Amino acid sequence: MVTIYDIAKKTGFSVTTVSKAINNYSDVSEKTKKAILQAVEDMNYLPNSSARTLSTKKSWTIGVIFVESLGIGIKHPFSMK
């Protein structure tokens, strides 16, 4: 899995600059942003969802609770199969 550290190493920019370019901060020049985003595309970078959850404090996870009064257990339509 490619990380922002790998992108920083390939492009020669700091991890902070890479992060700012990916998150579209205005204090990164267009030339720098273009080089970093090209490396992101070339290396097939995808943000780590666990790391993003830690930094944003939002997991976007939905929980479902159901009462097991039907007695069908794992065959319930809302459970994982």
Short mmCIF file of N, CA and C in Angstrom, two decimals, residues 11-81:
data_model
loop_
_atom_site.label_atom_id
_atom_site.label_comp_id
_atom_site.label_asym_id
_atom_site.label_seq_id
_atom_site.Cartn_x
_atom_site.Cartn_y
_atom_site.Cartn_z
N THR A 11 8.64 12.37 -4.89
CA THR A 11 8.58 13.74 -5.42
C THR A 11 9.65 14.66 -4.85
N GLY A 12 10.18 14.32 -3.67
CA GLY A 12 11.17 15.18 -3.04
C GLY A 12 10.57 16.28 -2.18
N PHE A 13 9.26 16.26 -2.02
CA PHE A 13 8.59 17.24 -1.17
C PHE A 13 8.39 16.64 0.22
N SER A 14 8.14 17.50 1.19
CA SER A 14 7.91 17.02 2.56
C SER A 14 6.54 16.34 2.64
N VAL A 15 6.39 15.51 3.67
CA VAL A 15 5.12 14.83 3.91
C VAL A 15 4.01 15.85 4.13
N THR A 16 4.33 16.94 4.81
CA THR A 16 3.36 18.00 5.05
C THR A 16 2.88 18.62 3.74
N THR A 17 3.81 18.89 2.84
CA THR A 17 3.45 19.47 1.54
C THR A 17 2.60 18.50 0.74
N VAL A 18 2.95 17.22 0.76
CA VAL A 18 2.16 16.21 0.06
C VAL A 18 0.74 16.17 0.61
N SER A 19 0.62 16.16 1.93
CA SER A 19 -0.69 16.13 2.57
C SER A 19 -1.51 17.36 2.18
N LYS A 20 -0.87 18.53 2.21
CA LYS A 20 -1.58 19.76 1.86
C LYS A 20 -2.01 19.75 0.39
N ALA A 21 -1.18 19.22 -0.49
CA ALA A 21 -1.54 19.16 -1.91
C ALA A 21 -2.72 18.22 -2.14
N ILE A 22 -2.69 17.07 -1.46
CA ILE A 22 -3.78 16.10 -1.61
C ILE A 22 -5.08 16.68 -1.07
N ASN A 23 -5.00 17.44 0.01
CA ASN A 23 -6.19 18.02 0.62
C ASN A 23 -6.54 19.41 0.09
N ASN A 24 -5.87 19.81 -1.00
CA ASN A 24 -6.18 21.03 -1.73
C ASN A 24 -6.05 22.31 -0.91
N TYR A 25 -5.00 22.40 -0.10
CA TYR A 25 -4.73 23.64 0.63
C TYR A 25 -4.27 24.71 -0.34
N SER A 26 -4.60 25.96 -0.06
CA SER A 26 -4.28 27.06 -0.97
C SER A 26 -2.83 27.52 -0.89
N ASP A 27 -2.09 27.11 0.15
CA ASP A 27 -0.71 27.58 0.28
C ASP A 27 0.30 26.67 -0.43
N VAL A 28 -0.16 25.79 -1.32
CA VAL A 28 0.72 24.96 -2.14
C VAL A 28 0.60 25.46 -3.57
N SER A 29 1.75 25.72 -4.19
CA SER A 29 1.72 26.26 -5.55
C SER A 29 1.12 25.25 -6.52
N GLU A 30 0.59 25.76 -7.61
CA GLU A 30 -0.03 24.89 -8.62
C GLU A 30 0.99 23.93 -9.23
N LYS A 31 2.21 24.39 -9.42
CA LYS A 31 3.27 23.54 -9.99
C LYS A 31 3.57 22.37 -9.05
N THR A 32 3.69 22.66 -7.77
CA THR A 32 3.96 21.62 -6.77
C THR A 32 2.77 20.67 -6.67
N LYS A 33 1.58 21.23 -6.61
CA LYS A 33 0.37 20.41 -6.51
C LYS A 33 0.25 19.48 -7.71
N LYS A 34 0.55 19.99 -8.90
CA LYS A 34 0.45 19.19 -10.11
C LYS A 34 1.44 18.02 -10.06
N ALA A 35 2.68 18.27 -9.62
CA ALA A 35 3.69 17.21 -9.54
C ALA A 35 3.28 16.14 -8.54
N ILE A 36 2.77 16.57 -7.41
CA ILE A 36 2.37 15.63 -6.36
C ILE A 36 1.16 14.82 -6.81
N LEU A 37 0.16 15.47 -7.38
CA LEU A 37 -1.04 14.75 -7.82
C LEU A 37 -0.73 13.79 -8.96
N GLN A 38 0.26 14.11 -9.78
CA GLN A 38 0.68 13.19 -10.84
C GLN A 38 1.31 11.94 -10.22
N ALA A 39 2.13 12.13 -9.18
CA ALA A 39 2.74 11.00 -8.48
C ALA A 39 1.68 10.16 -7.78
N VAL A 40 0.68 10.82 -7.22
CA VAL A 40 -0.44 10.12 -6.57
C VAL A 40 -1.13 9.20 -7.58
N GLU A 41 -1.37 9.73 -8.76
CA GLU A 41 -2.02 8.94 -9.81
C GLU A 41 -1.11 7.81 -10.31
N ASP A 42 0.15 8.12 -10.54
CA ASP A 42 1.10 7.12 -11.05
C ASP A 42 1.29 5.95 -10.08
N MET A 43 1.28 6.26 -8.78
CA MET A 43 1.54 5.25 -7.76
C MET A 43 0.27 4.60 -7.22
N ASN A 44 -0.89 5.01 -7.76
CA ASN A 44 -2.18 4.47 -7.33
C ASN A 44 -2.42 4.64 -5.82
N TYR A 45 -2.13 5.83 -5.33
CA TYR A 45 -2.32 6.13 -3.90
C TYR A 45 -3.80 6.20 -3.56
N LEU A 46 -4.17 5.58 -2.46
CA LEU A 46 -5.51 5.70 -1.89
C LEU A 46 -5.36 6.05 -0.42
N PRO A 47 -6.11 7.01 0.09
CA PRO A 47 -6.00 7.37 1.50
C PRO A 47 -6.36 6.19 2.40
N ASN A 48 -5.67 6.08 3.53
CA ASN A 48 -5.95 5.04 4.50
C ASN A 48 -7.18 5.45 5.30
N SER A 49 -8.24 4.65 5.21
CA SER A 49 -9.49 5.03 5.87
C SER A 49 -9.36 5.03 7.39
N SER A 50 -8.53 4.16 7.93
CA SER A 50 -8.33 4.14 9.39
C SER A 50 -7.64 5.42 9.86
N ALA A 51 -6.63 5.84 9.12
CA ALA A 51 -5.92 7.06 9.47
C ALA A 51 -6.82 8.28 9.32
N ARG A 52 -7.62 8.27 8.28
CA ARG A 52 -8.55 9.39 8.07
C ARG A 52 -9.58 9.46 9.20
N THR A 53 -10.03 8.30 9.68
CA THR A 53 -10.97 8.25 10.80
C THR A 53 -10.35 8.86 12.04
N LEU A 54 -9.08 8.57 12.29
CA LEU A 54 -8.40 9.14 13.46
C LEU A 54 -8.27 10.65 13.36
N SER A 55 -7.96 11.16 12.18
CA SER A 55 -7.74 12.60 12.05
C SER A 55 -9.04 13.39 12.00
N THR A 56 -10.08 12.83 11.40
CA THR A 56 -11.35 13.56 11.29
C THR A 56 -12.31 13.29 12.44
N LYS A 57 -12.03 12.23 13.20
CA LYS A 57 -12.89 11.79 14.30
C LYS A 57 -14.30 11.42 13.81
N LYS A 58 -14.38 10.98 12.55
CA LYS A 58 -15.63 10.50 11.96
C LYS A 58 -15.33 9.19 11.25
N SER A 59 -16.09 8.15 11.57
CA SER A 59 -15.83 6.86 10.94
C SER A 59 -16.80 6.55 9.81
N TRP A 60 -17.92 7.26 9.74
CA TRP A 60 -18.94 7.03 8.74
C TRP A 60 -19.42 5.58 8.76
N THR A 61 -19.46 5.00 9.96
CA THR A 61 -19.92 3.63 10.15
C THR A 61 -21.34 3.66 10.70
N ILE A 62 -22.16 2.79 10.17
CA ILE A 62 -23.55 2.70 10.62
C ILE A 62 -23.73 1.35 11.31
N GLY A 63 -24.32 1.37 12.47
CA GLY A 63 -24.62 0.13 13.19
C GLY A 63 -26.10 -0.19 13.09
N VAL A 64 -26.40 -1.48 13.02
CA VAL A 64 -27.79 -1.92 12.95
C VAL A 64 -28.02 -2.90 14.10
N ILE A 65 -29.05 -2.64 14.87
CA ILE A 65 -29.41 -3.52 15.98
C ILE A 65 -30.81 -4.06 15.70
N PHE A 66 -30.96 -5.36 15.83
CA PHE A 66 -32.28 -5.92 15.65
C PHE A 66 -32.57 -6.91 16.76
N VAL A 67 -33.83 -7.09 17.07
CA VAL A 67 -34.25 -8.00 18.13
C VAL A 67 -34.38 -9.39 17.52
N GLU A 68 -33.81 -10.35 18.20
CA GLU A 68 -33.81 -11.71 17.69
C GLU A 68 -35.01 -12.48 18.25
N SER A 69 -36.19 -12.00 17.98
CA SER A 69 -37.40 -12.67 18.46
C SER A 69 -37.93 -13.68 17.45
N LEU A 70 -37.40 -13.61 16.21
CA LEU A 70 -37.85 -14.55 15.18
C LEU A 70 -37.19 -15.92 15.28
N GLY A 71 -36.02 -15.97 15.93
CA GLY A 71 -35.31 -17.23 16.09
C GLY A 71 -34.62 -17.72 14.83
N ILE A 72 -34.33 -16.82 13.86
CA ILE A 72 -33.68 -17.26 12.64
C ILE A 72 -32.18 -16.95 12.61
N GLY A 73 -31.70 -16.23 13.61
CA GLY A 73 -30.26 -15.99 13.78
C GLY A 73 -29.57 -15.40 12.58
N ILE A 74 -28.51 -16.07 12.12
CA ILE A 74 -27.63 -15.56 11.07
C ILE A 74 -28.35 -15.42 9.72
N LYS A 75 -29.48 -16.02 9.56
CA LYS A 75 -30.23 -15.92 8.31
C LYS A 75 -31.05 -14.63 8.21
N HIS A 76 -31.01 -13.84 9.25
CA HIS A 76 -31.74 -12.58 9.25
C HIS A 76 -31.23 -11.71 8.10
N PRO A 77 -32.09 -11.02 7.34
CA PRO A 77 -31.68 -10.25 6.16
C PRO A 77 -30.68 -9.12 6.46
N PHE A 78 -30.60 -8.63 7.69
CA PHE A 78 -29.67 -7.55 8.01
C PHE A 78 -28.32 -8.05 8.50
N SER A 79 -28.15 -9.34 8.67
CA SER A 79 -26.88 -9.85 9.18
C SER A 79 -25.94 -10.20 8.03
N MET A 80 -24.65 -10.27 8.34
CA MET A 80 -23.65 -10.62 7.33
C MET A 80 -23.75 -12.11 7.04
N LYS A 81 -23.56 -12.47 5.79
CA LYS A 81 -23.60 -13.89 5.40
C LYS A 81 -22.25 -14.37 5.02
#
